mmCIF file of C-alpha atoms and ligand atoms in Angstrom:
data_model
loop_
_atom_site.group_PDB
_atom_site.id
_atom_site.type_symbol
_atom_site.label_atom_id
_atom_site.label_comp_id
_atom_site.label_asym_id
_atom_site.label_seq_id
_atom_site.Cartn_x
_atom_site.Cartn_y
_atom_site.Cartn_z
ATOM 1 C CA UNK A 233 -26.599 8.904 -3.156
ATOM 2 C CA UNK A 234 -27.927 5.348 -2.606
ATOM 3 C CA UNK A 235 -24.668 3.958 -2.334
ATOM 4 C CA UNK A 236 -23.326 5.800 0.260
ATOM 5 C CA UNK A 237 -26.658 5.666 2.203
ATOM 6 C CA UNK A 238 -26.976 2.026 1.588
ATOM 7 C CA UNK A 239 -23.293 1.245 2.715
ATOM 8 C CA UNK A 240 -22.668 3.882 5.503
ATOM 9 C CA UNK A 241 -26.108 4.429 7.062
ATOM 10 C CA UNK A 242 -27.719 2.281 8.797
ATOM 11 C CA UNK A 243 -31.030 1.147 7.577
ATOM 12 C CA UNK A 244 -34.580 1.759 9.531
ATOM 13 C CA UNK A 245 -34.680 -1.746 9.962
ATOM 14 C CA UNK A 246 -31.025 -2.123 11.912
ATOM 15 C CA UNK A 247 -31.567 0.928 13.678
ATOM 16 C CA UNK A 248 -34.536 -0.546 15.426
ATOM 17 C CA UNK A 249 -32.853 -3.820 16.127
ATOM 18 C CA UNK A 250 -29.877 -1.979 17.519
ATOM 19 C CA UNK A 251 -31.811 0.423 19.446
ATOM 20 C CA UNK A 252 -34.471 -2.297 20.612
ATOM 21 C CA UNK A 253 -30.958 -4.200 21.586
ATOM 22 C CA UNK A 254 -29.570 -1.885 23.724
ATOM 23 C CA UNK A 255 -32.635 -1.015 25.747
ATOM 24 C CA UNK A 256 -33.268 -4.424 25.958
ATOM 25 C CA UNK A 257 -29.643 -4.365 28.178
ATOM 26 C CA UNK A 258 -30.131 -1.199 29.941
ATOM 27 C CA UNK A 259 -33.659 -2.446 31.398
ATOM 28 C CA UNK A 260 -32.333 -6.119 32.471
ATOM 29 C CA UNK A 261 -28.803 -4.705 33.090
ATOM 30 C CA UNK A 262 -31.483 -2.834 36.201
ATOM 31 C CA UNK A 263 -33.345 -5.026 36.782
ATOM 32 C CA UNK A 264 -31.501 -8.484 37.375
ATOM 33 C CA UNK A 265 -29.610 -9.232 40.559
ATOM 34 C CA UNK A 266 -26.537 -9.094 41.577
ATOM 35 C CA UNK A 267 -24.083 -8.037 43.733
ATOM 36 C CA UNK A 268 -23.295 -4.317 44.524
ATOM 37 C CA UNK A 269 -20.018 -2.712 44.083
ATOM 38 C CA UNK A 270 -18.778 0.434 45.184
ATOM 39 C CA UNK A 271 -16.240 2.477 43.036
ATOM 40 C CA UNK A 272 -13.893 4.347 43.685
ATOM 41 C CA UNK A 273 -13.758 7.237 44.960
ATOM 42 C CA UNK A 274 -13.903 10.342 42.309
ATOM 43 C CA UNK A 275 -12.213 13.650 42.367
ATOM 44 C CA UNK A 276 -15.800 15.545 43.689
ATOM 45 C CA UNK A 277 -15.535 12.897 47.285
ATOM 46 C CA UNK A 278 -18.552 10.625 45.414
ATOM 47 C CA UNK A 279 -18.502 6.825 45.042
ATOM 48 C CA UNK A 280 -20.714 5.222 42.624
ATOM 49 C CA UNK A 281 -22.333 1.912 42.741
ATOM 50 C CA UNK A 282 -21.946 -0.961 40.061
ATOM 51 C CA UNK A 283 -25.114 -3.386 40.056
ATOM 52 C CA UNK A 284 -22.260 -6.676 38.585
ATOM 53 C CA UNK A 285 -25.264 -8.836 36.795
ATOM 54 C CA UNK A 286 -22.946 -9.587 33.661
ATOM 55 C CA UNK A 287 -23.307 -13.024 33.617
ATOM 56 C CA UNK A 288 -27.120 -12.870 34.435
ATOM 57 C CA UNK A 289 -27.885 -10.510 31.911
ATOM 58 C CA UNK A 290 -25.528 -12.065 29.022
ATOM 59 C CA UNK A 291 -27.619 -15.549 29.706
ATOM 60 C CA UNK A 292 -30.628 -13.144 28.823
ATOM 61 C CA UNK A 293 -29.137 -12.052 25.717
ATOM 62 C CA UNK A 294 -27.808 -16.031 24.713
ATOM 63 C CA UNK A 295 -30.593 -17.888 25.559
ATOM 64 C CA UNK A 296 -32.970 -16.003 23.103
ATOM 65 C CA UNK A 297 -29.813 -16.012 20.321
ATOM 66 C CA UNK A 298 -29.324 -19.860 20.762
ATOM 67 C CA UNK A 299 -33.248 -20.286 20.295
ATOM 68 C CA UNK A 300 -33.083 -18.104 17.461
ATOM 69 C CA UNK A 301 -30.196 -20.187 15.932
ATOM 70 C CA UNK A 302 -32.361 -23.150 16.628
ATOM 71 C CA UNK A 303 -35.846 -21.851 15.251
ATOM 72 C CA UNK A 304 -33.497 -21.062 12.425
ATOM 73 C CA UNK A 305 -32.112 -24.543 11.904
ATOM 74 C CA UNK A 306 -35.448 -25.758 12.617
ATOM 75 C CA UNK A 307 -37.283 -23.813 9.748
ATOM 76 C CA UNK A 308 -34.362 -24.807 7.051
ATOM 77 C CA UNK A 309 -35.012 -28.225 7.710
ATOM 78 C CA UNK A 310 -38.897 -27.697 7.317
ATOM 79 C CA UNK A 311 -38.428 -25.397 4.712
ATOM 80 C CA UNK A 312 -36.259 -26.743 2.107
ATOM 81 C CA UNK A 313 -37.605 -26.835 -0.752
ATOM 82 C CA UNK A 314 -40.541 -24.700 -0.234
ATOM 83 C CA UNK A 315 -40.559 -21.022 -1.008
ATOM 84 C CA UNK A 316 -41.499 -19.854 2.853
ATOM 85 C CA UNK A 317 -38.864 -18.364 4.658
ATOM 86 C CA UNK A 318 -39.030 -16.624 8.670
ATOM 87 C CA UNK A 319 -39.259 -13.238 8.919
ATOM 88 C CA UNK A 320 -36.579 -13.146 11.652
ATOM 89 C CA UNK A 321 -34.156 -15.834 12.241
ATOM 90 C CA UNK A 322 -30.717 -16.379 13.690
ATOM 91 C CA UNK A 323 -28.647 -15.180 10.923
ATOM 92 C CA UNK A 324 -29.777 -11.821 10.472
ATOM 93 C CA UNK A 325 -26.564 -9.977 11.393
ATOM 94 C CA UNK A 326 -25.004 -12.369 9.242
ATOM 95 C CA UNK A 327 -26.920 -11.775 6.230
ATOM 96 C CA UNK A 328 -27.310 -8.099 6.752
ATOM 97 C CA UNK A 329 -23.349 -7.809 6.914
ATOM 98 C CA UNK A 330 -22.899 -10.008 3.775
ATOM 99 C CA UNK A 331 -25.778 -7.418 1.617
ATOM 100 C CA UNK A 332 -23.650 -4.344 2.184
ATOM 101 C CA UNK A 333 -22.605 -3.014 -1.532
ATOM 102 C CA UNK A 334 -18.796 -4.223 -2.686
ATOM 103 C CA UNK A 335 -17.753 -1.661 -4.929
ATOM 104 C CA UNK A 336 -20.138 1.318 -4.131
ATOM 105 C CA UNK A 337 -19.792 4.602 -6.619
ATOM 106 C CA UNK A 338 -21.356 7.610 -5.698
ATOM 107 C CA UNK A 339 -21.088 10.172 -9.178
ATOM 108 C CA UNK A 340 -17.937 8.391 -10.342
ATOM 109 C CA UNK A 341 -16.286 8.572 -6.502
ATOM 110 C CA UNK A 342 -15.191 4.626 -5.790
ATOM 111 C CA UNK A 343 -16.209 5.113 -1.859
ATOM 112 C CA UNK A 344 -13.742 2.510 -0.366
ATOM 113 C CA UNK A 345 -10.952 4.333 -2.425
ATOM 114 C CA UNK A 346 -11.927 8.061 -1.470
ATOM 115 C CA UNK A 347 -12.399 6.759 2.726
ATOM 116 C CA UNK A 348 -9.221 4.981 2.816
ATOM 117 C CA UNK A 349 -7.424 8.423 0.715
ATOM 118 C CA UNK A 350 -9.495 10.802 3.520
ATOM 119 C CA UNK A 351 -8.104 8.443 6.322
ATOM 120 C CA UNK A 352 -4.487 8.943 5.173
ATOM 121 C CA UNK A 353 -4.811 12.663 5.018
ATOM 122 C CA UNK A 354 -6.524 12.518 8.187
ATOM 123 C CA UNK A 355 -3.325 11.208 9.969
ATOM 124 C CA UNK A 356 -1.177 13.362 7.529
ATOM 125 C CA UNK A 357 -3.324 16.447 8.682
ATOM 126 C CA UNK A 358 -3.044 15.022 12.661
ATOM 127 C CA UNK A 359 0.663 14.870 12.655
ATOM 128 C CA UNK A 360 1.135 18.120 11.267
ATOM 129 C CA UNK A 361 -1.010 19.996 14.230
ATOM 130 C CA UNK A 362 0.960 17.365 16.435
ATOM 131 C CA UNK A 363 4.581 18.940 14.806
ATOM 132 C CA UNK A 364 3.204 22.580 15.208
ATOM 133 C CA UNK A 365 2.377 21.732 19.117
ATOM 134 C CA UNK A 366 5.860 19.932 19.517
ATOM 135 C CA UNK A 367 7.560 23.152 18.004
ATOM 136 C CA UNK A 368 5.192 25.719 19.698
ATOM 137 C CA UNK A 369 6.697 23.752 23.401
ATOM 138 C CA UNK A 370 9.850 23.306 22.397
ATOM 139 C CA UNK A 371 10.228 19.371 22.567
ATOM 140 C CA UNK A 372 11.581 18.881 18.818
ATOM 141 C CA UNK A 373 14.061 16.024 19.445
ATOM 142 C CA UNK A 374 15.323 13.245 17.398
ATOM 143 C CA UNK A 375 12.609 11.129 18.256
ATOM 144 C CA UNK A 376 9.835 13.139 17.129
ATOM 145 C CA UNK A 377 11.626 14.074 13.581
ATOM 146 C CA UNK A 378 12.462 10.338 12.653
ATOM 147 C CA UNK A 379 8.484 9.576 13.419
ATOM 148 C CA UNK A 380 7.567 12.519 11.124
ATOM 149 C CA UNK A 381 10.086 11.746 8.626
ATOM 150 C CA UNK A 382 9.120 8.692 8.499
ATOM 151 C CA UNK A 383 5.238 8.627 8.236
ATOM 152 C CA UNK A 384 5.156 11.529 6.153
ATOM 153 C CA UNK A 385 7.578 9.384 3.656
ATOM 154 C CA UNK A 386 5.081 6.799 4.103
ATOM 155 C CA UNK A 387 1.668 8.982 3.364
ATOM 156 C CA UNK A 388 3.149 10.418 0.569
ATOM 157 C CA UNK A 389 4.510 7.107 -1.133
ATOM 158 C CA UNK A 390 0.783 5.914 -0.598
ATOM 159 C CA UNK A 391 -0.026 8.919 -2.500
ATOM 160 C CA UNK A 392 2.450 8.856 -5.170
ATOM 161 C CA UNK A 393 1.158 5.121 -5.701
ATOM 162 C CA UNK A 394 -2.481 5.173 -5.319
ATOM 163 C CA UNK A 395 -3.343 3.023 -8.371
ATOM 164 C CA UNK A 396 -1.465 0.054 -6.756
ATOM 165 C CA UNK A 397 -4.470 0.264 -4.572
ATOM 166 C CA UNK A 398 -6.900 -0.627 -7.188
ATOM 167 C CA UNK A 399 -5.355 -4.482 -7.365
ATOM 168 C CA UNK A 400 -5.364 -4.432 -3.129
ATOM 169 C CA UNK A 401 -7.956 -6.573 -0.857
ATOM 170 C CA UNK A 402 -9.221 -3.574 0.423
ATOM 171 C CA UNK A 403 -11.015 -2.777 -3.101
ATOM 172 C CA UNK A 404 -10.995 -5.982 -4.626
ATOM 173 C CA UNK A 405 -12.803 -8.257 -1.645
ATOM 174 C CA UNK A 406 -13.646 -6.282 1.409
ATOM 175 C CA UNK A 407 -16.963 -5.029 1.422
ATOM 176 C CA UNK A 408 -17.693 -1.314 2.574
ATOM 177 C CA UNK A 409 -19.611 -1.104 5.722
ATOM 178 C CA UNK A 410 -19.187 0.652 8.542
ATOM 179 C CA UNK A 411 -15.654 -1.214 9.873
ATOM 180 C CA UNK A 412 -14.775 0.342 6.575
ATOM 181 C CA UNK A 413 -15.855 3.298 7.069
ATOM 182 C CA UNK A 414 -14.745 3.550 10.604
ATOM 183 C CA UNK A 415 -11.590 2.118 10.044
ATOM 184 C CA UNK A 416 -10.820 4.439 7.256
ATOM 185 C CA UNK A 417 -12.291 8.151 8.939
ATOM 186 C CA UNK A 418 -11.373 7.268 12.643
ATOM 187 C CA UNK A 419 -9.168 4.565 12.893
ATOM 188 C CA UNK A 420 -6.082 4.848 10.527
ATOM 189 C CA UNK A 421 -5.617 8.966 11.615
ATOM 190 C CA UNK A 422 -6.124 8.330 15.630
ATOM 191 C CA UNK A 423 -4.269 4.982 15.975
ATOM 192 C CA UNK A 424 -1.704 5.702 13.674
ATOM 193 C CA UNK A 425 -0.669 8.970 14.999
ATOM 194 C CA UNK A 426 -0.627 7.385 19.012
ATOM 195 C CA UNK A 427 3.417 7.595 18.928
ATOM 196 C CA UNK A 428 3.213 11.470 17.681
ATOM 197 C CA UNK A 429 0.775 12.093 20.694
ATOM 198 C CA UNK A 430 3.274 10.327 23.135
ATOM 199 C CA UNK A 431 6.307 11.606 21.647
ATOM 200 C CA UNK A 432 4.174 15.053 23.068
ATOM 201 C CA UNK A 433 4.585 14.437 26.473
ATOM 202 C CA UNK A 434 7.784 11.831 26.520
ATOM 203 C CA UNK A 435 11.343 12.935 25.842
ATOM 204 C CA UNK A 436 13.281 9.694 24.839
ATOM 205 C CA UNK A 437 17.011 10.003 24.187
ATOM 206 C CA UNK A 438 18.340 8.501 21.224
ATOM 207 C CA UNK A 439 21.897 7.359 20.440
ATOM 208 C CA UNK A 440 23.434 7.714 16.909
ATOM 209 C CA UNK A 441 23.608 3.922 16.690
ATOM 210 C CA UNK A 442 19.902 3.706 17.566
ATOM 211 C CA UNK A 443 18.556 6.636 14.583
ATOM 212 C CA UNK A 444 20.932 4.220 12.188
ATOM 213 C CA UNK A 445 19.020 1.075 13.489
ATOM 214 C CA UNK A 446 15.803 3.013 13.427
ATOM 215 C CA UNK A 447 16.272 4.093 9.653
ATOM 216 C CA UNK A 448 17.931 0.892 8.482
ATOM 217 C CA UNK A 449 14.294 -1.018 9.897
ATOM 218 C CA UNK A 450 12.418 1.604 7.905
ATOM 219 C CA UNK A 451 14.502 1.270 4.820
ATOM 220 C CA UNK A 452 14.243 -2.559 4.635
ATOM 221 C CA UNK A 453 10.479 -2.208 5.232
ATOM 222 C CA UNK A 454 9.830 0.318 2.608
ATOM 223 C CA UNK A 455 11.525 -1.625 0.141
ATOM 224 C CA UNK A 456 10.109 -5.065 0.767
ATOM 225 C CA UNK A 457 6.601 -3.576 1.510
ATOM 226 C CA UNK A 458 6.758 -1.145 -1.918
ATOM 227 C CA UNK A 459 8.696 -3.375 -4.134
ATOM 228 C CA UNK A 460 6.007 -6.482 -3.617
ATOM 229 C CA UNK A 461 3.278 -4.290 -3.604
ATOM 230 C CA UNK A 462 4.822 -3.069 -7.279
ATOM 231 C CA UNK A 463 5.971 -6.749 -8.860
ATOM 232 C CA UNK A 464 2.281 -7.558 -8.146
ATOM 233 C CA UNK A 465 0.676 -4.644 -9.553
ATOM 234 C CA UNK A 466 3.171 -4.321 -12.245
ATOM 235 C CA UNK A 467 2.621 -8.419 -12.859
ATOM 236 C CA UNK A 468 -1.192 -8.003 -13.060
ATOM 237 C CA UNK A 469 -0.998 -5.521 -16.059
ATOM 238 C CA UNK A 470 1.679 -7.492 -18.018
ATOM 239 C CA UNK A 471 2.137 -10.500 -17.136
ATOM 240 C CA UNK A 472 5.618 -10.955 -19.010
ATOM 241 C CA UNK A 473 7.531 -8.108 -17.598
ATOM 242 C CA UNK A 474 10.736 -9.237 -16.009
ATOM 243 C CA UNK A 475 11.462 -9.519 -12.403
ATOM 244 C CA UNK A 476 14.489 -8.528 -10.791
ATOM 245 C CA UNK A 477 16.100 -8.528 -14.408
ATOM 246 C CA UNK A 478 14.898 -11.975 -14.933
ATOM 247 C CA UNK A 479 11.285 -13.484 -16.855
ATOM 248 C CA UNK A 480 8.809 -13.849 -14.335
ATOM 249 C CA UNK A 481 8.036 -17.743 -12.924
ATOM 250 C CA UNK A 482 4.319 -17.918 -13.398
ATOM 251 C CA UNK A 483 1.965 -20.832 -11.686
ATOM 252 C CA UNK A 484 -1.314 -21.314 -14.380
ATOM 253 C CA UNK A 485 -0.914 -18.206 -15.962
ATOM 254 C CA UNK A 486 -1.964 -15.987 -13.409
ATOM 255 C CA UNK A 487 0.090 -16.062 -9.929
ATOM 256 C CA UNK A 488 3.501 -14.853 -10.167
ATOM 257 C CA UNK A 489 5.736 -16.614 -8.166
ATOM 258 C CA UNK A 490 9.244 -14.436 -8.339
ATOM 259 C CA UNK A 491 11.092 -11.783 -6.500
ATOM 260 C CA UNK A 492 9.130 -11.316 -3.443
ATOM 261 C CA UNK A 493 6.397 -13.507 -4.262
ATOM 262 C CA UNK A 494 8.341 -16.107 -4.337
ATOM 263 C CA UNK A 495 9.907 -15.353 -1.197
ATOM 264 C CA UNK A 496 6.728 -15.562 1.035
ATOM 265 C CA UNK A 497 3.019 -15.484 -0.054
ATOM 266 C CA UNK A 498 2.423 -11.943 2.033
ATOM 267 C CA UNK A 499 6.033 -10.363 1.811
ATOM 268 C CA UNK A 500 4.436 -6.793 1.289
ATOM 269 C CA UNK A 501 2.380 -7.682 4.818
ATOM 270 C CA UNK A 502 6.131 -8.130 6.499
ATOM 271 C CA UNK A 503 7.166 -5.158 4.604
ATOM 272 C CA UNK A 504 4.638 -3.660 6.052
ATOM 273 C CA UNK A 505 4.923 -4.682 9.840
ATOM 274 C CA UNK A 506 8.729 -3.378 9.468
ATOM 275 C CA UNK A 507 7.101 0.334 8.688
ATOM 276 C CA UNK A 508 4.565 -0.237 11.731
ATOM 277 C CA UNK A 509 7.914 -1.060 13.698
ATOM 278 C CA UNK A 510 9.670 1.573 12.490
ATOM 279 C CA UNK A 511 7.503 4.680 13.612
ATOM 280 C CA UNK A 512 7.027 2.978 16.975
ATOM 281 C CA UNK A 513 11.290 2.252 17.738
ATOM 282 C CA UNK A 514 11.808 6.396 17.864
ATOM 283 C CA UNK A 515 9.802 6.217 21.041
ATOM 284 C CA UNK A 516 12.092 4.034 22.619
ATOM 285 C CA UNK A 517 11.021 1.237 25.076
ATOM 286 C CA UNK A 518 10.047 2.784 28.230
ATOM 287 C CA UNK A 519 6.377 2.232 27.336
ATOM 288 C CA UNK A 520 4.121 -0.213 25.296
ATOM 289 C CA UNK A 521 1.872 2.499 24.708
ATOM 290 C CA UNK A 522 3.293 3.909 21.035
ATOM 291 C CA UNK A 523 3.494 -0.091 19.913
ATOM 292 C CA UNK A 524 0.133 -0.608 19.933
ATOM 293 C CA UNK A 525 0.155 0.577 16.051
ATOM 294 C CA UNK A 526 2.324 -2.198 15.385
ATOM 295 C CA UNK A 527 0.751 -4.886 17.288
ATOM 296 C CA UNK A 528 -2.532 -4.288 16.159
ATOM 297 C CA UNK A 529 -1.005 -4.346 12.458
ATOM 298 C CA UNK A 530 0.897 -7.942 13.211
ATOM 299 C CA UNK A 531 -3.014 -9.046 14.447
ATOM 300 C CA UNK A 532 -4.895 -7.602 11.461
ATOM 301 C CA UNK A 533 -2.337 -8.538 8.772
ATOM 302 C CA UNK A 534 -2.272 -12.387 10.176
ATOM 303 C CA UNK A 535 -5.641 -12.325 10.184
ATOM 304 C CA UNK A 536 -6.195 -10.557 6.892
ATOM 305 C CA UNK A 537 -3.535 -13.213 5.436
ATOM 306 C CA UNK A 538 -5.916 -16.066 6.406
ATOM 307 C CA UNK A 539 -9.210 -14.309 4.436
ATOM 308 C CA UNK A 540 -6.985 -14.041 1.561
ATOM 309 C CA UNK A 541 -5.471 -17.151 1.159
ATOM 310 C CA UNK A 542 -8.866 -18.682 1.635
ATOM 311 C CA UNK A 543 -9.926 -16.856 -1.222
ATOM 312 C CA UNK A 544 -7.091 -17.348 -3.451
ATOM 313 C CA UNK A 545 -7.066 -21.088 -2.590
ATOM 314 C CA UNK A 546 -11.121 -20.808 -3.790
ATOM 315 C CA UNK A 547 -10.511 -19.453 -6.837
ATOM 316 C CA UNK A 548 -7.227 -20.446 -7.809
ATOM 317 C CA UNK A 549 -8.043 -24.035 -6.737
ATOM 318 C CA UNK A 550 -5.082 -26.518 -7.747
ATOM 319 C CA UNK A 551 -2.619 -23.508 -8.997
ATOM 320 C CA UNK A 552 -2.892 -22.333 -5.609
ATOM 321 C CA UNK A 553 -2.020 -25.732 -3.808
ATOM 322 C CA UNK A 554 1.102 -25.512 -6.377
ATOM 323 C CA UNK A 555 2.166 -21.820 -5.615
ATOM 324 C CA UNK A 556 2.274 -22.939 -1.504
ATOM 325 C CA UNK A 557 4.416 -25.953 -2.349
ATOM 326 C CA UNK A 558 6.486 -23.877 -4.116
ATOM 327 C CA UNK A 559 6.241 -21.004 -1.552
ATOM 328 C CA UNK A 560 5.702 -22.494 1.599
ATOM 329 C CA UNK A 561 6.257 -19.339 3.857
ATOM 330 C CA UNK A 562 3.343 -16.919 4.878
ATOM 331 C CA UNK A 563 4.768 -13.944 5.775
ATOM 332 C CA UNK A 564 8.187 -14.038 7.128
ATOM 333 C CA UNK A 565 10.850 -16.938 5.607
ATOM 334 C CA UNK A 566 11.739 -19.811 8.156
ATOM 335 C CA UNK A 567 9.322 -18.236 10.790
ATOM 336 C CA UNK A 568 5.916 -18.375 9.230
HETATM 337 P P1 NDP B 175 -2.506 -7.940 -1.379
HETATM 338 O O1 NDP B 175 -2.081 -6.685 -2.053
HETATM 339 O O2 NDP B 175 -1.477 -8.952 -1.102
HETATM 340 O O3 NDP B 175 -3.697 -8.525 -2.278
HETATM 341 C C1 NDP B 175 -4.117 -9.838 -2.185
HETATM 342 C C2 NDP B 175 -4.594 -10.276 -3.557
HETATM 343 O O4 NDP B 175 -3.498 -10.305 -4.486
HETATM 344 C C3 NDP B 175 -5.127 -11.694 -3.577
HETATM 345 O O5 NDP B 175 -6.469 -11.741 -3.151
HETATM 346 C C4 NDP B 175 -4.978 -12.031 -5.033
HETATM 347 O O6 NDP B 175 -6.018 -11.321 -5.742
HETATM 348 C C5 NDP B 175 -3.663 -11.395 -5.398
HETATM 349 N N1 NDP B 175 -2.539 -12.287 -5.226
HETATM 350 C C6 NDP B 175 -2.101 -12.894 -4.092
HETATM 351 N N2 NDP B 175 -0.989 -13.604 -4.318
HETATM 352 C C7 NDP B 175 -0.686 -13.445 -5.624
HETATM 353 C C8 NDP B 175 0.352 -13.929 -6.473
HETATM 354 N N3 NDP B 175 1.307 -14.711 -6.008
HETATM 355 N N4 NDP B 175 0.349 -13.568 -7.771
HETATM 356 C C9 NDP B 175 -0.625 -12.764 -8.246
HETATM 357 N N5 NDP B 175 -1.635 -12.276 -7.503
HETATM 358 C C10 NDP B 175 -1.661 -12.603 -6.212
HETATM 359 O O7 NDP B 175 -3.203 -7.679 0.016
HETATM 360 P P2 NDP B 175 -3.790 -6.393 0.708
HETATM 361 O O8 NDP B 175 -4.687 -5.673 -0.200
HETATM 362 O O9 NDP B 175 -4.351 -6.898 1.998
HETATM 363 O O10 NDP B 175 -2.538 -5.481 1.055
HETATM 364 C C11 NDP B 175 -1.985 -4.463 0.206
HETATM 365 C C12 NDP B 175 -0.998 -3.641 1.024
HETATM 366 O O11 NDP B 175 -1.727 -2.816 1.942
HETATM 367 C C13 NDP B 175 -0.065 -4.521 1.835
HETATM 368 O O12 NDP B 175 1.260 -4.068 1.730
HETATM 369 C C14 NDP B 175 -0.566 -4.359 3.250
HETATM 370 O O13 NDP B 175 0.496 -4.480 4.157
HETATM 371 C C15 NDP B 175 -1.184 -2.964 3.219
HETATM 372 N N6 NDP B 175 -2.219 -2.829 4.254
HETATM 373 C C16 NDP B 175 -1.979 -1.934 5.265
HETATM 374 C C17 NDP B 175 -2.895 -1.807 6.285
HETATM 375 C C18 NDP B 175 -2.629 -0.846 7.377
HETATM 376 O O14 NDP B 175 -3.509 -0.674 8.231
HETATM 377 N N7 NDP B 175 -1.470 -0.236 7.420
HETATM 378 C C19 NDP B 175 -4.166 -2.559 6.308
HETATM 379 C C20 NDP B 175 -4.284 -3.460 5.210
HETATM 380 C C21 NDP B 175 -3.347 -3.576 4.222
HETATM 381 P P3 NDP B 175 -6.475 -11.635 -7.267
HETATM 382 O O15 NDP B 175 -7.802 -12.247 -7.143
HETATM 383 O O16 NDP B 175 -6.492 -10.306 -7.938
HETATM 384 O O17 NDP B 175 -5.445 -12.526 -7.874
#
């Protein structure tokens, strides 16, 4: 089990600094000045009061960092060289977030691949119950078929193709901790299934022209987002095997730079956001709410494409500077 209790549970250690943390806010957070606000009023006729010391109590929590930081800088100076070290300095967090396990096993179980598989049956599981509620009421509609349709299409492609996870970031550079963790047993299932949930308690009408629309986006997506995701994986395991009918153009031997890789660096990220889109259009645009799957995708895959290419450029070096001349585009051609 030391894996799992080394990546997922916190050790004694953390839990002391994180409880020791938090009191340390709730007892300044009563004790510092500042001014008094009363709330609103609740349903029960009460108001509560709100002591507003934020910016006096988040100078408590910075100055000691920043000293930290600097006691830190202080003793690497001192220090080089000699085999004395602090016993608590400013990068703590850091360090403790860099020692978490990258490939933990538990009895043959890969973790990161079993979390991310229980996160999409989570949402799988979630939409179902949200289906049986939507028949049970009687608010079936177009709407809340194409959303079903299409994210069951989508869990069970992920399933039909789980070993093109194996060559993903997720398993090959992203360490397990508990963003992982969280990510994988709380986030995917709850976040992704938001549009389901609103679909619940919104009717939205949709025209024939708009379904088309709506399953022409998801089409497109699927196809860019599977069919990059498969020249990859299919490149890694032979690198010779042709491309769109064609031999593969290949930049030192190792980065294949056809079909959709040659169209933009992270085509299976646009492929991707197209998906996101598509499950979000069926709920029409009266409301931002069922986007936020989509939005928050657009901010974690931009994001994600910036780790990546950091890393590629690290250890592909001057074949990487080569593959962005020839493929200048990020994400989407022309735009990005
Ligand atoms: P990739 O599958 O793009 O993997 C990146 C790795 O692929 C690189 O580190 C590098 O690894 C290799 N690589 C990159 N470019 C090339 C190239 N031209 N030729 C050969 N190898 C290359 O990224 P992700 O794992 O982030 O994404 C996989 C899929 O999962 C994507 O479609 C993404 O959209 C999806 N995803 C979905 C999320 C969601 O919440 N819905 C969240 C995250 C991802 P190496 O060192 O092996 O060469």
């Amino acid at each position: 089990m030391d894996p799992l209790l080394l990546s997922s549970i916190p050790s004694w250690s953390s839990l002391v600094i994180l409880v020791s943390f938090l009191s340390y806010l709730a007892i300044i957070g009563s004790i510092l000045p500042g001014k008094i606000v009363h709330g609103a009023t609740l349903s029960d006729g009460t108001r509560l009061c709100y002591r507003c010391n934020g910016i006096g109590v988040s100078t408590k929590v910075i100055s000691p960092t920043v000293s930290l930081v600097l006691y830190t800088a202080g003793h690497q100076s001192k220090d080089r060289g000699s085999s004395l070290k602090p016993h608590v300095t400013g990068n703590l967090i850091h360090d403790w977030w860099y020692g978490i396990q990258l490939n933990p096993n538990v009895m043959g179980v890969d973790l990161k691949f079993f979390f991310v598989r229980a996160g999409m049956m989570g949402w799988l599981l979630i939409n179902l119950s949200v289906l049986a509620k939507s028949i049970q009421v009687g608010n079936m509609h177009r709407s809340m078929i194409l959303y079903q349709l299409f994210s069951v299409l989508y869990i069970l492609d992920y399933f039909f193709y789980e070993e093109y996870m194996t060559s993903t970031w997720d398993i090959i550079a992203e360490r397990l901790g508990f963003m992982l963790v969280f990510g994988d047993l709380v986030w995917i299932p709850f976040t992704f299934s938001v549009q389901g949930w609103w679909l619940l308690g919104n009717k939205v009408e949709l025209t024939k022209a708009a379904v088309v629309a709506n399953c022409l986006v998801f089409l497109i997506g699927y196809r860019v987002f599977r069919g990059a995701n498969k020249q990859k994986h299919v490149f890694k395991k032979n690198p010779n095997a042709h491309i769109w009918g064609k031999p593969p153009k290949v930049i030192g031997g190792k980065l294949l730079a056809s079909g959709y890789w040659g169209v933009a660096r992270h085509c299976n990220y646009l492929g991707d956001l197209l998906l996101a889109l598509s499950f979000s259009l069926p709920c029409g645009a009266s409301s931002i709410v069922p986007y936020f799957y989509p939005s928050y995708l657009l901010i974690l895959l931009i994001w994600r494409e910036r780790r990546d290419e950091a890393r590629c450029a690290q250890k592909y070096k001057e074949d990487w500077k080569e593959y962005c001349k020839l493929v200048p585009w990020r994400i989407l051609p022309y735009i990005y």
